[in-house]
Amino acid sequence: MAGGRHPFYKRLLKEYKSLSTNSLSGITMVKNDENLTEFIFRIEVTNHTLYKKEDLFHLSIIITSEYPVDSPRVQFVIFDEIVIDDDDKDSKGSENKDTVVVPNGVPKIPIHPHVYSNGHICLNLLGEDWTPACSIESVLLSIQSMLNTNDKNERPPDDAAYVKRAPLNPKSTTFIYHDDTV
Amino acid sequence: MSKNPFDRFGVDVTDPTDWASTKLPRLSELDSLKRCYICKEFFTAPVLTVCHHTFCSQCIRQYLLTNSHCPLCKTELYESSLKRDMLLDEIVTCYKSLRPFLLNLLRENEILVKNEPDIEKSENGPSKSNKRPAPVDEDDVIEVLSQGESVPSGSSTPEAQPKKKTKPESQLPALPGKSDQVACPICNKMMSADILQTRHLDDCLSGKTTPPSSNGSHSRKKAGASHGIASFFKKESPVPSSSSSSPSTSNSAFSKAEISQPVGFKESYLKQVEKTNSESVKKLPKLDFQSLSTPKLKEKLAALNLKVQGSRSQLEMRYNQFYVLYNSNLDSSRPVSEKQLKSTLNKWEQSHSAFNTESSTLFSSRASISNRSITSKTFSVREWLQVYHQEFRELIRAARASAKKDKKSKAKNTIDVIEEAEYVEVSKKDDSRPQQEHGSTESKVPQLTPELDMELVDMDFADDIANSSLFGGT
């Protein structure tokens, strides 16, 4: 994959660096590939009436080849966290094993009026309002705050219809932004 | 648990947060102001938009290929309205060349304060790695030091001790001065700036106390060979900084600083004004691909000495990318040769997914293909077929079995009307393809849609699938 490095690899390195050094509260990087184009994050929502402590929300972020001109592909996924890094024997690996706590809980797609049950997220930042000045971090933060401020225990109004016909890639959906209140 | 890519590639990543650990953390603000919002790097050939925002020429041109508003404020924006910012270009280049030294200097003091003994480690990038625990942070500064000779050590010179408390800002004015006596930032001795910059700094950093009046010829040679700090101040002929425009990772901050001339940013700026006034080089035109046939497009590419292989969309992307590279190169005060642009273009093609159908590594190959949209342009039908080959087979078998059963039951019930109608339709559709081709099994079950059957027999239906209405998005 040496030739497959992203044109904006340097920027991705920077984002990765800041994500892994200054950790955002409630957001954990669970997995990433070596080209830094695919990430899985765990988002924790604490002190919330709707989301319980044992709910695990995993967000998959895939960097397209046009990034940062084009928005990353973001959706909630059901992801099982299993520590398999036994071959990682250097000091860093062992250190990680002590610190990384795989929480017990049920992987779930969060219930939210803007999150479809297949994990697709209806968020303007991920579509037409994306600009290259946004970053992975800004996506994570806005999704976390989207969950944090939610008080409706419901799916989007057209959930069943959408999920039935939805393309695999949420980026190929043209979302109609139902309401700006939530 | 995530791998650390910094160890593997050793890429030079500079970041405004590099300043956070220095004596003057607010420099990070200055640092980030000189960075492009798109690539997060220092501006390369900065251009100003109509809404007074600044981006790298290449970044914003690339963005404007597909968008027509400012990434920061959404003002309507067109490529033709971009204006070069020559002064900023020089400022950034100048700052870039000074940055490693400045960073070093401001950290140096900190080390002295902490008085860390690290002589045994000093050979490959000393105390920084000790002090900052995260391996991620091993960036350019380490590279700078590892190229130099064994650098500081808290216990180096007794003279170094009193210097600890001095604010770094007070030393900075010493740098540009050429004729006046200045204080060495390490040992505080007064000497001429020339001597300080050419050899004393290196000596002082490596722990030797050279009297400032001693004959310089020997130590000067040594400093040059070892690429010490003093080499920052050496005058070198201006080399076009190819490094800035190419995404290659080979150059460290140090070599960048080395190739750009230490003085003469001002002259370069003034010369640029004259140069642009007499500029005759034309920018590449934007092509309207819709009114251009593929042979015509190939002609255009050939005229630019670009490759003409690949699909239509690859040709278009190749032209667009070269157009961006070429035009942004014209915005640079240190333009690179066309040859270099082409090698950059090749590198870009290698890394761009449309030219490169490798699947991702994080998820298993099967998962990765199912993750991709069937309607996306880059969707590989062949790959899909390979992955799901077995599954398709099973489905066909099941379908045939159920079809047979169906036929029998229908025959029993003698409700043949509908089925017959279907059959007629099917065979009409299949006129061009004689039934024998399908082999013996197929001819027994004509109820199956013949197209589907054919495809499954000889796996050669990639094009059919791609063109069928099911995949209308392509």
PDB file of N, CA, C and O in Angstrom, chain B residues 298-341:
ATOM      1  N   LYS B 298      -7.384  13.720 -25.565  1.00  0.00           N
ATOM      2  CA  LYS B 298      -6.064  13.084 -25.604  1.00  0.00           C
ATOM      3  C   LYS B 298      -5.062  13.982 -26.317  1.00  0.00           C
ATOM      4  O   LYS B 298      -3.901  14.057 -25.925  1.00  0.00           O
ATOM      5  N   GLU B 299      -5.548  14.642 -27.352  1.00  0.00           N
ATOM      6  CA  GLU B 299      -4.690  15.575 -28.075  1.00  0.00           C
ATOM      7  C   GLU B 299      -4.177  16.660 -27.140  1.00  0.00           C
ATOM      8  O   GLU B 299      -3.000  16.993 -27.118  1.00  0.00           O
ATOM      9  N   LYS B 300      -5.116  17.193 -26.362  1.00  0.00           N
ATOM     10  CA  LYS B 300      -4.751  18.255 -25.426  1.00  0.00           C
ATOM     11  C   LYS B 300      -3.700  17.767 -24.430  1.00  0.00           C
ATOM     12  O   LYS B 300      -2.740  18.474 -24.122  1.00  0.00           O
ATOM     13  N   LEU B 301      -3.925  16.556 -23.922  1.00  0.00           N
ATOM     14  CA  LEU B 301      -2.984  15.996 -22.961  1.00  0.00           C
ATOM     15  C   LEU B 301      -1.624  15.770 -23.610  1.00  0.00           C
ATOM     16  O   LEU B 301      -0.584  16.057 -23.016  1.00  0.00           O
ATOM     17  N   ALA B 302      -1.672  15.263 -24.829  1.00  0.00           N
ATOM     18  CA  ALA B 302      -0.419  14.992 -25.525  1.00  0.00           C
ATOM     19  C   ALA B 302       0.339  16.289 -25.774  1.00  0.00           C
ATOM     20  O   ALA B 302       1.569  16.339 -25.689  1.00  0.00           O
ATOM     21  N   ALA B 303      -0.401  17.349 -26.066  1.00  0.00           N
ATOM     22  CA  ALA B 303       0.240  18.646 -26.290  1.00  0.00           C
ATOM     23  C   ALA B 303       0.980  19.116 -25.040  1.00  0.00           C
ATOM     24  O   ALA B 303       1.960  19.855 -25.126  1.00  0.00           O
ATOM     25  N   LEU B 304       0.496  18.690 -23.900  1.00  0.00           N
ATOM     26  CA  LEU B 304       1.155  19.048 -22.640  1.00  0.00           C
ATOM     27  C   LEU B 304       2.172  17.993 -22.216  1.00  0.00           C
ATOM     28  O   LEU B 304       2.708  18.044 -21.121  1.00  0.00           O
ATOM     29  N   ASN B 305       2.397  17.020 -23.082  1.00  0.00           N
ATOM     30  CA  ASN B 305       3.309  15.914 -22.786  1.00  0.00           C
ATOM     31  C   ASN B 305       2.856  15.106 -21.580  1.00  0.00           C
ATOM     32  O   ASN B 305       3.658  14.684 -20.751  1.00  0.00           O
ATOM     33  N   LEU B 306       1.561  14.932 -21.479  1.00  0.00           N
ATOM     34  CA  LEU B 306       1.042  14.102 -20.392  1.00  0.00           C
ATOM     35  C   LEU B 306       0.634  12.746 -20.948  1.00  0.00           C
ATOM     36  O   LEU B 306       0.421  12.596 -22.150  1.00  0.00           O
ATOM     37  N   LYS B 307       0.495  11.802 -20.047  1.00  0.00           N
ATOM     38  CA  LYS B 307       0.097  10.464 -20.471  1.00  0.00           C
ATOM     39  C   LYS B 307      -1.324  10.486 -21.022  1.00  0.00           C
ATOM     40  O   LYS B 307      -2.163  11.259 -20.569  1.00  0.00           O
ATOM     41  N   VAL B 308      -1.584   9.619 -22.003  1.00  0.00           N
ATOM     42  CA  VAL B 308      -2.931   9.588 -22.564  1.00  0.00           C
ATOM     43  C   VAL B 308      -3.617   8.250 -22.313  1.00  0.00           C
ATOM     44  O   VAL B 308      -4.660   7.962 -22.885  1.00  0.00           O
ATOM     45  N   GLN B 309      -3.024   7.417 -21.441  1.00  0.00           N
ATOM     46  CA  GLN B 309      -3.654   6.144 -21.123  1.00  0.00           C
ATOM     47  C   GLN B 309      -4.770   6.357 -20.104  1.00  0.00           C
ATOM     48  O   GLN B 309      -4.813   7.375 -19.437  1.00  0.00           O
ATOM     49  N   GLY B 310      -5.604   5.352 -20.001  1.00  0.00           N
ATOM     50  CA  GLY B 310      -6.620   5.385 -18.962  1.00  0.00           C
ATOM     51  C   GLY B 310      -7.997   5.694 -19.502  1.00  0.00           C
ATOM     52  O   GLY B 310      -8.171   6.007 -20.685  1.00  0.00           O
ATOM     53  N   SER B 311      -8.970   5.568 -18.604  1.00  0.00           N
ATOM     54  CA  SER B 311     -10.351   5.800 -19.002  1.00  0.00           C
ATOM     55  C   SER B 311     -10.604   7.290 -19.170  1.00  0.00           C
ATOM     56  O   SER B 311      -9.784   8.123 -18.811  1.00  0.00           O
ATOM     57  N   ARG B 312     -11.748   7.587 -19.705  1.00  0.00           N
ATOM     58  CA  ARG B 312     -12.121   8.976 -19.932  1.00  0.00           C
ATOM     59  C   ARG B 312     -12.067   9.791 -18.638  1.00  0.00           C
ATOM     60  O   ARG B 312     -11.520  10.892 -18.600  1.00  0.00           O
ATOM     61  N   SER B 313     -12.629   9.211 -17.572  1.00  0.00           N
ATOM     62  CA  SER B 313     -12.662   9.985 -16.328  1.00  0.00           C
ATOM     63  C   SER B 313     -11.250  10.171 -15.770  1.00  0.00           C
ATOM     64  O   SER B 313     -10.934  11.201 -15.179  1.00  0.00           O
ATOM     65  N   GLN B 314     -10.398   9.190 -16.007  1.00  0.00           N
ATOM     66  CA  GLN B 314      -9.012   9.342 -15.555  1.00  0.00           C
ATOM     67  C   GLN B 314      -8.317  10.446 -16.346  1.00  0.00           C
ATOM     68  O   GLN B 314      -7.540  11.219 -15.792  1.00  0.00           O
ATOM     69  N   LEU B 315      -8.611  10.504 -17.630  1.00  0.00           N
ATOM     70  CA  LEU B 315      -8.019  11.552 -18.457  1.00  0.00           C
ATOM     71  C   LEU B 315      -8.452  12.922 -17.959  1.00  0.00           C
ATOM     72  O   LEU B 315      -7.644  13.844 -17.832  1.00  0.00           O
ATOM     73  N   GLU B 316      -9.740  13.023 -17.662  1.00  0.00           N
ATOM     74  CA  GLU B 316     -10.250  14.309 -17.183  1.00  0.00           C
ATOM     75  C   GLU B 316      -9.599  14.697 -15.873  1.00  0.00           C
ATOM     76  O   GLU B 316      -9.183  15.838 -15.666  1.00  0.00           O
ATOM     77  N   MET B 317      -9.504  13.697 -14.979  1.00  0.00           N
ATOM     78  CA  MET B 317      -8.900  13.996 -13.685  1.00  0.00           C
ATOM     79  C   MET B 317      -7.441  14.363 -13.838  1.00  0.00           C
ATOM     80  O   MET B 317      -6.926  15.229 -13.133  1.00  0.00           O
ATOM     81  N   ARG B 318      -6.774  13.696 -14.769  1.00  0.00           N
ATOM     82  CA  ARG B 318      -5.362  13.989 -14.989  1.00  0.00           C
ATOM     83  C   ARG B 318      -5.192  15.421 -15.478  1.00  0.00           C
ATOM     84  O   ARG B 318      -4.341  16.156 -14.997  1.00  0.00           O
ATOM     85  N   TYR B 319      -6.051  15.791 -16.419  1.00  0.00           N
ATOM     86  CA  TYR B 319      -5.924  17.165 -16.918  1.00  0.00           C
ATOM     87  C   TYR B 319      -6.201  18.157 -15.803  1.00  0.00           C
ATOM     88  O   TYR B 319      -5.444  19.109 -15.603  1.00  0.00           O
ATOM     89  N   ASN B 320      -7.278  17.921 -15.074  1.00  0.00           N
ATOM     90  CA  ASN B 320      -7.646  18.860 -14.008  1.00  0.00           C
ATOM     91  C   ASN B 320      -6.544  18.987 -12.967  1.00  0.00           C
ATOM     92  O   ASN B 320      -6.256  20.080 -12.502  1.00  0.00           O
ATOM     93  N   GLN B 321      -5.957  17.865 -12.605  1.00  0.00           N
ATOM     94  CA  GLN B 321      -4.921  17.911 -11.580  1.00  0.00           C
ATOM     95  C   GLN B 321      -3.707  18.678 -12.097  1.00  0.00           C
ATOM     96  O   GLN B 321      -3.113  19.481 -11.388  1.00  0.00           O
ATOM     97  N   PHE B 322      -3.363  18.420 -13.363  1.00  0.00           N
ATOM     98  CA  PHE B 322      -2.207  19.128 -13.907  1.00  0.00           C
ATOM     99  C   PHE B 322      -2.508  20.614 -14.017  1.00  0.00           C
ATOM    100  O   PHE B 322      -1.644  21.463 -13.754  1.00  0.00           O
ATOM    101  N   TYR B 323      -3.725  20.903 -14.368  1.00  0.00           N
ATOM    102  CA  TYR B 323      -4.166  22.289 -14.480  1.00  0.00           C
ATOM    103  C   TYR B 323      -4.025  23.005 -13.136  1.00  0.00           C
ATOM    104  O   TYR B 323      -3.513  24.124 -13.045  1.00  0.00           O
ATOM    105  N   VAL B 324      -4.421  22.306 -12.069  1.00  0.00           N
ATOM    106  CA  VAL B 324      -4.281  22.874 -10.730  1.00  0.00           C
ATOM    107  C   VAL B 324      -2.805  23.048 -10.376  1.00  0.00           C
ATOM    108  O   VAL B 324      -2.382  24.118  -9.926  1.00  0.00           O
ATOM    109  N   LEU B 325      -2.031  22.007 -10.623  1.00  0.00           N
ATOM    110  CA  LEU B 325      -0.609  22.072 -10.276  1.00  0.00           C
ATOM    111  C   LEU B 325       0.091  23.182 -11.058  1.00  0.00           C
ATOM    112  O   LEU B 325       0.875  23.954 -10.515  1.00  0.00           O
ATOM    113  N   TYR B 326      -0.205  23.240 -12.345  1.00  0.00           N
ATOM    114  CA  TYR B 326       0.479  24.184 -13.209  1.00  0.00           C
ATOM    115  C   TYR B 326       0.145  25.619 -12.827  1.00  0.00           C
ATOM    116  O   TYR B 326       1.028  26.453 -12.638  1.00  0.00           O
ATOM    117  N   ASN B 327      -1.138  25.876 -12.660  1.00  0.00           N
ATOM    118  CA  ASN B 327      -1.541  27.241 -12.360  1.00  0.00           C
ATOM    119  C   ASN B 327      -1.105  27.676 -10.970  1.00  0.00           C
ATOM    120  O   ASN B 327      -0.767  28.838 -10.761  1.00  0.00           O
ATOM    121  N   SER B 328      -1.104  26.743 -10.031  1.00  0.00           N
ATOM    122  CA  SER B 328      -0.673  27.145  -8.696  1.00  0.00           C
ATOM    123  C   SER B 328       0.841  27.333  -8.667  1.00  0.00           C
ATOM    124  O   SER B 328       1.360  28.133  -7.901  1.00  0.00           O
ATOM    125  N   ASN B 329       1.525  26.632  -9.530  1.00  0.00           N
ATOM    126  CA  ASN B 329       2.973  26.817  -9.615  1.00  0.00           C
ATOM    127  C   ASN B 329       3.292  28.223 -10.091  1.00  0.00           C
ATOM    128  O   ASN B 329       4.284  28.826  -9.680  1.00  0.00           O
ATOM    129  N   LEU B 330       2.443  28.760 -10.946  1.00  0.00           N
ATOM    130  CA  LEU B 330       2.654  30.114 -11.431  1.00  0.00           C
ATOM    131  C   LEU B 330       2.468  31.136 -10.316  1.00  0.00           C
ATOM    132  O   LEU B 330       2.964  32.249 -10.396  1.00  0.00           O
ATOM    133  N   ASP B 331       1.732  30.770  -9.287  1.00  0.00           N
ATOM    134  CA  ASP B 331       1.509  31.686  -8.170  1.00  0.00           C
ATOM    135  C   ASP B 331       2.664  31.675  -7.194  1.00  0.00           C
ATOM    136  O   ASP B 331       2.697  32.465  -6.260  1.00  0.00           O
ATOM    137  N   SER B 332       3.576  30.753  -7.371  1.00  0.00           N
ATOM    138  CA  SER B 332       4.657  30.630  -6.408  1.00  0.00           C
ATOM    139  C   SER B 332       5.805  31.557  -6.781  1.00  0.00           C
ATOM    140  O   SER B 332       6.092  31.766  -7.955  1.00  0.00           O
ATOM    141  N   SER B 333       6.446  32.086  -5.776  1.00  0.00           N
ATOM    142  CA  SER B 333       7.623  32.901  -6.086  1.00  0.00           C
ATOM    143  C   SER B 333       8.835  32.024  -6.321  1.00  0.00           C
ATOM    144  O   SER B 333       9.874  32.497  -6.737  1.00  0.00           O
ATOM    145  N   ARG B 334       8.710  30.758  -5.993  1.00  0.00           N
ATOM    146  CA  ARG B 334       9.804  29.830  -6.279  1.00  0.00           C
ATOM    147  C   ARG B 334       9.267  28.668  -7.103  1.00  0.00           C
ATOM    148  O   ARG B 334       9.140  27.547  -6.621  1.00  0.00           O
ATOM    149  N   PRO B 335       8.894  28.955  -8.335  1.00  0.00           N
ATOM    150  CA  PRO B 335       8.262  27.904  -9.144  1.00  0.00           C
ATOM    151  C   PRO B 335       9.215  26.757  -9.432  1.00  0.00           C
ATOM    152  O   PRO B 335      10.429  26.946  -9.475  1.00  0.00           O
ATOM    153  N   VAL B 336       8.648  25.595  -9.611  1.00  0.00           N
ATOM    154  CA  VAL B 336       9.446  24.412  -9.909  1.00  0.00           C
ATOM    155  C   VAL B 336       9.337  24.116 -11.401  1.00  0.00           C
ATOM    156  O   VAL B 336       8.497  24.679 -12.095  1.00  0.00           O
ATOM    157  N   SER B 337      10.179  23.224 -11.860  1.00  0.00           N
ATOM    158  CA  SER B 337      10.185  22.916 -13.283  1.00  0.00           C
ATOM    159  C   SER B 337       8.968  22.083 -13.657  1.00  0.00           C
ATOM    160  O   SER B 337       8.339  21.451 -12.807  1.00  0.00           O
ATOM    161  N   GLU B 338       8.676  22.084 -14.931  1.00  0.00           N
ATOM    162  CA  GLU B 338       7.530  21.322 -15.408  1.00  0.00           C
ATOM    163  C   GLU B 338       7.728  19.830 -15.157  1.00  0.00           C
ATOM    164  O   GLU B 338       6.789  19.092 -14.896  1.00  0.00           O
ATOM    165  N   LYS B 339       8.983  19.416 -15.226  1.00  0.00           N
ATOM    166  CA  LYS B 339       9.302  18.012 -14.983  1.00  0.00           C
ATOM    167  C   LYS B 339       8.877  17.618 -13.568  1.00  0.00           C
ATOM    168  O   LYS B 339       8.294  16.551 -13.342  1.00  0.00           O
ATOM    169  N   GLN B 340       9.176  18.509 -12.642  1.00  0.00           N
ATOM    170  CA  GLN B 340       8.807  18.221 -11.263  1.00  0.00           C
ATOM    171  C   GLN B 340       7.298  18.187 -11.093  1.00  0.00           C
ATOM    172  O   GLN B 340       6.765  17.376 -10.341  1.00  0.00           O
ATOM    173  N   LEU B 341       6.626  19.083 -11.793  1.00  0.00           N
ATOM    174  CA  LEU B 341       5.167  19.085 -11.731  1.00  0.00           C
ATOM    175  C   LEU B 341       4.636  17.738 -12.186  1.00  0.00           C
ATOM    176  O   LEU B 341       3.703  17.201 -11.613  1.00  0.00           O
TER     177      LEU B 341
END
